[in-house]
């Protein structure tokens, strides 16, 4: 038994654990599926009775009545099919939510997470949801049809059961033997397609560098090799899948031929009546054969895809092994209460490039941010400001050089809280959104943070902390940003990085938010969206040409013509006769 359990793939174990959680919905789905089994179960019996007791007996009214009864049972099946859909959703939607949570937790737990990989995993979660829903919806119809047809055959004409069961069992054994190699070949197809997509993406990102270095032929050869491998894997899968036609022939067609060949003898010896023969034909042609074709064809393909997708999700998002001799995990506090010496950032000879052949976005960047300091990062478009933010949070790993926070590499969201432009808000209560991923924050702290960041009107409109967000898409981009800002403010991380996280707020709301974060214990790094953000900061990090200069706003205006140009551009874009909001009379806060 233990060896059999070990042979079960990690994806099926992952699915099994989630189905246990939704066993209530699965139970009701099985109940309605049983109701759906009535027409397949009764079809041959009703047809046999209509022929033998009605039409052949000279009583056409009785025959029509039997057929009418079959029509009534079919209507019941239609109702049962409709009634089962809410329970189908009760199985599939929690599965999707659990897989998304697993992907997010896995990304947060790693010191370096590739955004493209996270996006692919999210797409695979949606594929798993759709495949599971389609399989359950199809299997509840096809599976009950097949079982009901066999039960009906046993009730109507037990003499034909050996003619049906023997080839059906042979088809089942063959299909089971084919599943393992087909899953392996389908997995190979997925892996080579991911490799092809990754290499194509890297080639497109570094296209200018490829052209400049004359590496076009080498890159093209690499992509061609990946494409050839993808085609070879697809052909291998096609050859294995073609054998499913033999399953259909054995399980669906051979029973029909066997019964037709034996029919003259069965009728002549009174083993079957004409009506029973028609009933048996109904079971075989209308129920058994279509069910076998669907199971071996469509369901077989979906099952392969689901097995591969679940395995990829289970393996890729598996929690990292814990080291017994490692340091104990730090228990996060609820709120920004940090020691006064936490939050020091050091960048030493920092280099980052999107690919081996790509020009570096950052090259030799050195900077030191003091604990508790408020720094604004500015620079022309494409200078690498968002890349720097991702490096500070540990989302990207440096190509060379080091990024340290309090003397160690960034170690997840409890050390550096990164908030990008596109705020993440999920369906659930307002409290759940504000407390994620650190549940248990007292309501008093939540209300205080909401007030400090000016989110009280929004939270009140949503129904307070207990209000429910059914569709985050109904919120504006600024409202989503405001909720995410409150969540980040409550983070236990000693370092907060706001990557243009206030770009959808007006200038007054942005000023209030930044002042609240500046007063929050810890270090604040703001990727500046307006000149006012730079003016409010203790120091400004100017990024250009891969390098950086860290100085006070006034000193940078003297030291850097580029910074003077940026400031002039910002001021020039303000309304005529008006200074940018929040710039008049401001000075960096004292320490």
CSV table of C-alpha atoms in Angstrom, one decimal, residues 19-289:
chain,number,residue,atom,x,y,z
A,19,UNK,CA,-11.2,18.0,-2.3
A,20,UNK,CA,-11.3,16.8,1.3
A,21,UNK,CA,-11.8,20.4,2.4
A,22,UNK,CA,-14.8,20.7,0.0
A,23,UNK,CA,-16.2,17.3,0.7
A,24,UNK,CA,-19.6,18.7,1.6
A,25,UNK,CA,-20.1,20.3,-1.8
A,26,UNK,CA,-18.7,17.1,-3.4
A,27,UNK,CA,-21.3,15.1,-1.5
A,28,UNK,CA,-24.2,17.1,-2.8
A,29,UNK,CA,-22.7,17.0,-6.3
A,30,UNK,CA,-22.8,13.2,-6.0
A,31,UNK,CA,-26.4,13.3,-4.9
A,32,UNK,CA,-27.5,15.3,-7.9
A,33,UNK,CA,-25.3,13.1,-10.2
A,34,UNK,CA,-27.3,10.1,-8.9
A,35,UNK,CA,-30.5,11.8,-9.9
A,36,UNK,CA,-29.0,12.4,-13.3
A,37,UNK,CA,-28.3,8.7,-13.6
A,38,UNK,CA,-32.1,7.9,-13.8
A,39,UNK,CA,-32.6,8.4,-17.6
A,40,UNK,CA,-29.5,6.3,-18.6
A,41,UNK,CA,-30.6,3.6,-16.1
A,42,UNK,CA,-34.2,3.5,-17.3
A,43,UNK,CA,-33.8,4.1,-21.0
A,44,UNK,CA,-33.4,0.5,-22.1
A,45,UNK,CA,-36.0,-0.7,-19.7
A,46,UNK,CA,-38.6,1.7,-20.9
A,47,UNK,CA,-37.8,1.1,-24.6
A,48,UNK,CA,-38.1,-2.7,-24.0
A,49,UNK,CA,-41.4,-2.3,-22.2
A,50,UNK,CA,-42.7,0.0,-24.9
A,51,UNK,CA,-42.0,-2.5,-27.6
A,52,UNK,CA,-42.9,-5.8,-25.9
A,53,UNK,CA,-45.9,-4.6,-23.8
A,54,UNK,CA,-47.1,-1.9,-26.2
A,55,UNK,CA,-46.4,-1.9,-29.9
A,56,UNK,CA,-45.8,-5.7,-30.5
A,57,UNK,CA,-48.7,-6.5,-28.2
A,58,UNK,CA,-51.0,-4.3,-30.3
A,59,UNK,CA,-51.4,-1.6,-27.7
A,60,UNK,CA,-49.7,1.4,-29.2
A,61,UNK,CA,-51.1,3.7,-26.4
A,62,UNK,CA,-49.2,1.7,-23.8
A,63,UNK,CA,-46.0,2.0,-25.9
A,64,UNK,CA,-46.4,5.7,-26.2
A,65,UNK,CA,-47.1,5.9,-22.4
A,66,UNK,CA,-43.8,4.1,-21.7
A,67,UNK,CA,-41.9,6.5,-24.0
A,68,UNK,CA,-43.7,9.4,-22.4
A,69,UNK,CA,-42.5,8.3,-19.0
A,70,UNK,CA,-38.9,8.2,-20.4
A,71,UNK,CA,-39.3,11.8,-21.5
A,72,UNK,CA,-40.5,12.8,-18.1
A,73,UNK,CA,-37.5,11.2,-16.5
A,74,UNK,CA,-35.2,13.1,-18.9
A,75,UNK,CA,-36.8,16.4,-17.8
A,76,UNK,CA,-35.8,15.4,-14.2
A,77,UNK,CA,-32.2,14.9,-15.4
A,78,UNK,CA,-32.2,18.4,-16.9
A,79,UNK,CA,-33.3,19.9,-13.5
A,80,UNK,CA,-30.7,17.8,-11.6
A,81,UNK,CA,-28.0,19.0,-14.0
A,82,UNK,CA,-28.9,22.6,-13.3
A,83,UNK,CA,-29.2,22.1,-9.5
A,84,UNK,CA,-25.7,20.6,-9.3
A,85,UNK,CA,-23.9,23.6,-10.7
A,86,UNK,CA,-23.7,25.6,-7.5
A,87,UNK,CA,-22.1,22.7,-5.7
A,88,UNK,CA,-19.6,22.3,-8.7
A,89,UNK,CA,-18.6,26.0,-8.0
A,90,UNK,CA,-18.4,25.1,-4.3
A,91,UNK,CA,-15.6,22.7,-5.2
A,92,UNK,CA,-13.8,24.5,-8.0
A,93,UNK,CA,-13.6,28.1,-6.7
A,94,UNK,CA,-12.1,27.2,-3.3
A,95,UNK,CA,-9.5,25.1,-5.2
A,96,UNK,CA,-8.6,28.1,-7.3
A,97,UNK,CA,-8.3,30.3,-4.2
A,98,UNK,CA,-6.1,27.7,-2.4
A,99,UNK,CA,-3.8,27.4,-5.4
A,100,UNK,CA,-3.5,31.2,-5.8
A,101,UNK,CA,-2.6,31.5,-2.1
A,102,UNK,CA,0.0,28.7,-2.4
A,103,UNK,CA,1.6,30.5,-5.4
A,104,UNK,CA,1.6,33.9,-3.6
A,105,UNK,CA,3.0,32.4,-0.3
A,106,UNK,CA,5.7,30.6,-2.3
A,107,UNK,CA,6.7,33.8,-4.1
A,108,UNK,CA,6.8,35.7,-0.8
A,109,UNK,CA,8.8,33.0,0.9
A,110,UNK,CA,11.6,33.1,-1.6
A,111,UNK,CA,14.3,35.7,-1.5
A,112,UNK,CA,14.2,36.0,-5.3
A,113,UNK,CA,11.1,35.4,-7.4
A,114,UNK,CA,10.9,35.8,-11.2
A,115,UNK,CA,7.8,37.9,-12.0
A,116,UNK,CA,7.4,36.0,-15.3
A,117,UNK,CA,7.5,32.7,-13.4
A,118,UNK,CA,4.8,33.9,-11.0
A,119,UNK,CA,2.7,35.0,-14.0
A,120,UNK,CA,3.1,31.5,-15.6
A,121,UNK,CA,2.1,29.9,-12.3
A,122,UNK,CA,-1.0,32.1,-12.0
A,123,UNK,CA,-2.0,31.1,-15.6
A,124,UNK,CA,-1.5,27.4,-14.6
A,125,UNK,CA,-3.8,28.0,-11.6
A,126,UNK,CA,-6.5,29.2,-13.9
A,127,UNK,CA,-5.9,26.2,-16.2
A,128,UNK,CA,-6.2,23.9,-13.2
A,129,UNK,CA,-9.5,25.5,-12.2
A,130,UNK,CA,-11.0,25.3,-15.7
A,131,UNK,CA,-9.8,21.7,-16.2
A,132,UNK,CA,-11.1,20.6,-12.8
A,133,UNK,CA,-14.5,22.2,-13.5
A,134,UNK,CA,-14.7,20.7,-17.0
A,135,UNK,CA,-13.7,17.2,-15.8
A,136,UNK,CA,-16.1,17.2,-12.9
A,137,UNK,CA,-18.9,18.5,-15.1
A,138,UNK,CA,-18.2,15.9,-17.8
A,139,UNK,CA,-17.5,13.0,-15.5
A,140,UNK,CA,-20.7,13.5,-13.5
A,141,UNK,CA,-22.5,13.0,-16.8
A,142,UNK,CA,-20.4,10.4,-18.5
A,143,UNK,CA,-19.5,8.5,-15.4
A,144,UNK,CA,-23.0,8.1,-14.1
A,145,UNK,CA,-24.2,7.3,-17.7
A,146,UNK,CA,-21.7,4.4,-18.0
A,147,UNK,CA,-22.5,3.0,-14.6
A,148,UNK,CA,-26.2,3.4,-15.1
A,149,UNK,CA,-26.0,1.7,-18.5
A,150,UNK,CA,-24.3,-1.3,-17.0
A,151,UNK,CA,-26.8,-1.6,-14.2
A,152,UNK,CA,-29.6,-1.3,-16.6
A,153,UNK,CA,-28.1,-4.0,-18.8
A,154,UNK,CA,-27.9,-6.3,-15.8
A,155,UNK,CA,-31.5,-5.7,-14.9
A,156,UNK,CA,-32.8,-6.0,-18.5
A,157,UNK,CA,-30.7,-8.8,-20.0
A,158,UNK,CA,-28.1,-10.4,-17.7
A,159,UNK,CA,-27.2,-12.8,-20.5
A,160,UNK,CA,-25.4,-10.1,-22.5
A,161,UNK,CA,-23.3,-8.8,-19.7
A,162,UNK,CA,-20.3,-11.1,-20.4
A,163,UNK,CA,-20.3,-9.9,-24.1
A,164,UNK,CA,-20.1,-6.3,-22.8
A,165,UNK,CA,-18.0,-6.5,-19.7
A,166,UNK,CA,-15.1,-8.4,-21.1
A,167,UNK,CA,-14.1,-6.0,-23.8
A,168,UNK,CA,-14.9,-3.1,-21.5
A,169,UNK,CA,-12.6,-4.3,-18.9
A,170,UNK,CA,-9.9,-4.9,-21.5
A,171,UNK,CA,-10.3,-1.3,-22.7
A,172,UNK,CA,-10.0,0.0,-19.1
A,173,UNK,CA,-6.8,-1.9,-18.5
A,174,UNK,CA,-5.3,-0.6,-21.7
A,175,UNK,CA,-6.4,3.0,-20.9
A,176,UNK,CA,-4.8,2.7,-17.4
A,177,UNK,CA,-1.6,1.4,-19.0
A,178,UNK,CA,-1.5,4.3,-21.4
A,179,UNK,CA,-2.0,7.0,-18.8
A,180,UNK,CA,1.5,7.0,-17.3
A,181,UNK,CA,3.5,7.3,-20.6
A,182,UNK,CA,1.0,9.9,-21.9
A,183,UNK,CA,1.3,12.0,-18.7
A,184,UNK,CA,5.1,11.8,-19.0
A,185,UNK,CA,5.0,12.9,-22.6
A,186,UNK,CA,2.5,15.7,-21.9
A,187,UNK,CA,4.8,16.9,-19.1
A,188,UNK,CA,7.7,16.9,-21.5
A,189,UNK,CA,5.6,19.1,-23.9
A,190,UNK,CA,4.9,21.6,-21.1
A,191,UNK,CA,8.5,21.8,-20.1
A,192,UNK,CA,9.9,22.4,-23.6
A,193,UNK,CA,7.2,24.9,-24.3
A,194,UNK,CA,8.2,26.8,-21.1
A,195,UNK,CA,11.8,26.7,-22.1
A,196,UNK,CA,10.9,28.0,-25.6
A,197,UNK,CA,8.8,30.8,-24.1
A,198,UNK,CA,11.6,31.8,-21.6
A,199,UNK,CA,14.3,31.8,-24.3
A,200,UNK,CA,12.1,33.8,-26.7
A,201,UNK,CA,11.4,36.3,-23.9
A,202,UNK,CA,15.0,36.8,-23.1
A,203,UNK,CA,15.8,37.2,-26.8
A,204,UNK,CA,13.2,39.9,-27.2
A,205,UNK,CA,14.3,41.7,-24.0
A,206,UNK,CA,17.8,41.9,-25.2
A,207,UNK,CA,17.1,42.4,-28.9
A,208,UNK,CA,19.1,45.6,-29.2
A,209,UNK,CA,22.1,44.0,-27.6
A,210,UNK,CA,21.7,41.0,-29.8
A,211,UNK,CA,21.8,43.2,-32.9
A,212,UNK,CA,24.7,45.3,-31.5
A,213,UNK,CA,26.9,42.3,-30.7
A,214,UNK,CA,26.1,40.4,-33.8
A,215,UNK,CA,24.8,37.4,-31.9
A,216,UNK,CA,21.7,37.1,-34.0
A,217,UNK,CA,22.6,33.7,-35.6
A,218,UNK,CA,23.5,32.2,-32.3
A,219,UNK,CA,20.3,33.3,-30.7
A,220,UNK,CA,18.3,32.1,-33.7
A,221,UNK,CA,20.0,28.7,-33.5
A,222,UNK,CA,19.2,28.4,-29.9
A,223,UNK,CA,15.5,29.3,-30.5
A,224,UNK,CA,15.3,26.9,-33.4
A,225,UNK,CA,16.7,24.1,-31.2
A,226,UNK,CA,14.1,24.8,-28.6
A,227,UNK,CA,11.3,24.9,-31.2
A,228,UNK,CA,12.5,21.5,-32.6
A,229,UNK,CA,12.5,20.0,-29.2
A,230,UNK,CA,8.9,21.3,-28.7
A,231,UNK,CA,7.8,19.8,-32.0
A,232,UNK,CA,9.5,16.4,-31.2
A,233,UNK,CA,7.8,16.3,-27.8
A,234,UNK,CA,4.4,17.1,-29.4
A,235,UNK,CA,4.8,14.3,-32.0
A,236,UNK,CA,5.7,11.8,-29.2
A,237,UNK,CA,2.6,12.8,-27.3
A,238,UNK,CA,0.5,12.4,-30.5
A,239,UNK,CA,1.8,8.9,-31.1
A,240,UNK,CA,0.9,7.9,-27.6
A,241,UNK,CA,-2.5,9.6,-27.7
A,242,UNK,CA,-3.4,7.8,-31.0
A,243,UNK,CA,-3.6,4.5,-29.1
A,244,UNK,CA,-6.7,5.9,-27.4
A,245,UNK,CA,-8.6,4.9,-30.6
A,246,UNK,CA,-7.9,1.3,-29.7
A,247,UNK,CA,-9.5,1.9,-26.3
A,248,UNK,CA,-12.7,3.3,-28.0
A,249,UNK,CA,-12.8,0.3,-30.4
A,250,UNK,CA,-12.5,-2.2,-27.5
A,251,UNK,CA,-14.8,-0.6,-25.0
A,252,UNK,CA,-17.4,1.1,-27.2
A,253,UNK,CA,-17.6,-0.7,-30.5
A,254,UNK,CA,-16.7,-4.4,-29.8
A,255,UNK,CA,-19.6,-4.9,-27.3
A,256,UNK,CA,-22.0,-3.7,-30.0
A,257,UNK,CA,-20.6,-6.1,-32.6
A,258,UNK,CA,-20.6,-9.0,-30.1
A,259,UNK,CA,-24.3,-8.4,-29.2
A,260,UNK,CA,-25.3,-8.1,-32.8
A,261,UNK,CA,-23.4,-11.3,-33.7
A,262,UNK,CA,-25.1,-13.2,-30.9
A,263,UNK,CA,-28.6,-11.7,-31.4
A,264,UNK,CA,-30.0,-14.3,-33.8
A,265,UNK,CA,-29.1,-17.1,-31.5
A,266,UNK,CA,-30.4,-15.3,-28.4
A,267,UNK,CA,-33.7,-14.5,-30.1
A,268,UNK,CA,-34.1,-18.0,-31.5
A,269,UNK,CA,-33.6,-19.6,-28.1
A,270,UNK,CA,-35.8,-17.1,-26.2
A,271,UNK,CA,-32.9,-15.6,-24.2
A,272,UNK,CA,-34.0,-12.2,-25.5
A,273,UNK,CA,-37.3,-10.7,-26.7
A,274,UNK,CA,-37.3,-8.2,-29.6
A,275,UNK,CA,-38.0,-5.4,-27.1
A,276,UNK,CA,-35.1,-6.5,-24.8
A,277,UNK,CA,-32.8,-6.5,-27.9
A,278,UNK,CA,-33.9,-3.0,-28.7
A,279,UNK,CA,-33.4,-2.0,-25.0
A,280,UNK,CA,-29.9,-3.5,-25.0
A,281,UNK,CA,-29.1,-1.6,-28.3
A,282,UNK,CA,-30.3,1.6,-26.6
A,283,UNK,CA,-27.9,1.0,-23.7
A,284,UNK,CA,-25.0,0.2,-26.0
A,285,UNK,CA,-25.5,2.8,-28.8
A,286,UNK,CA,-27.0,5.7,-26.8
A,287,UNK,CA,-25.1,5.3,-23.4
A,288,UNK,CA,-22.1,3.0,-23.4
A,289,UNK,CA,-20.4,3.9,-26.7
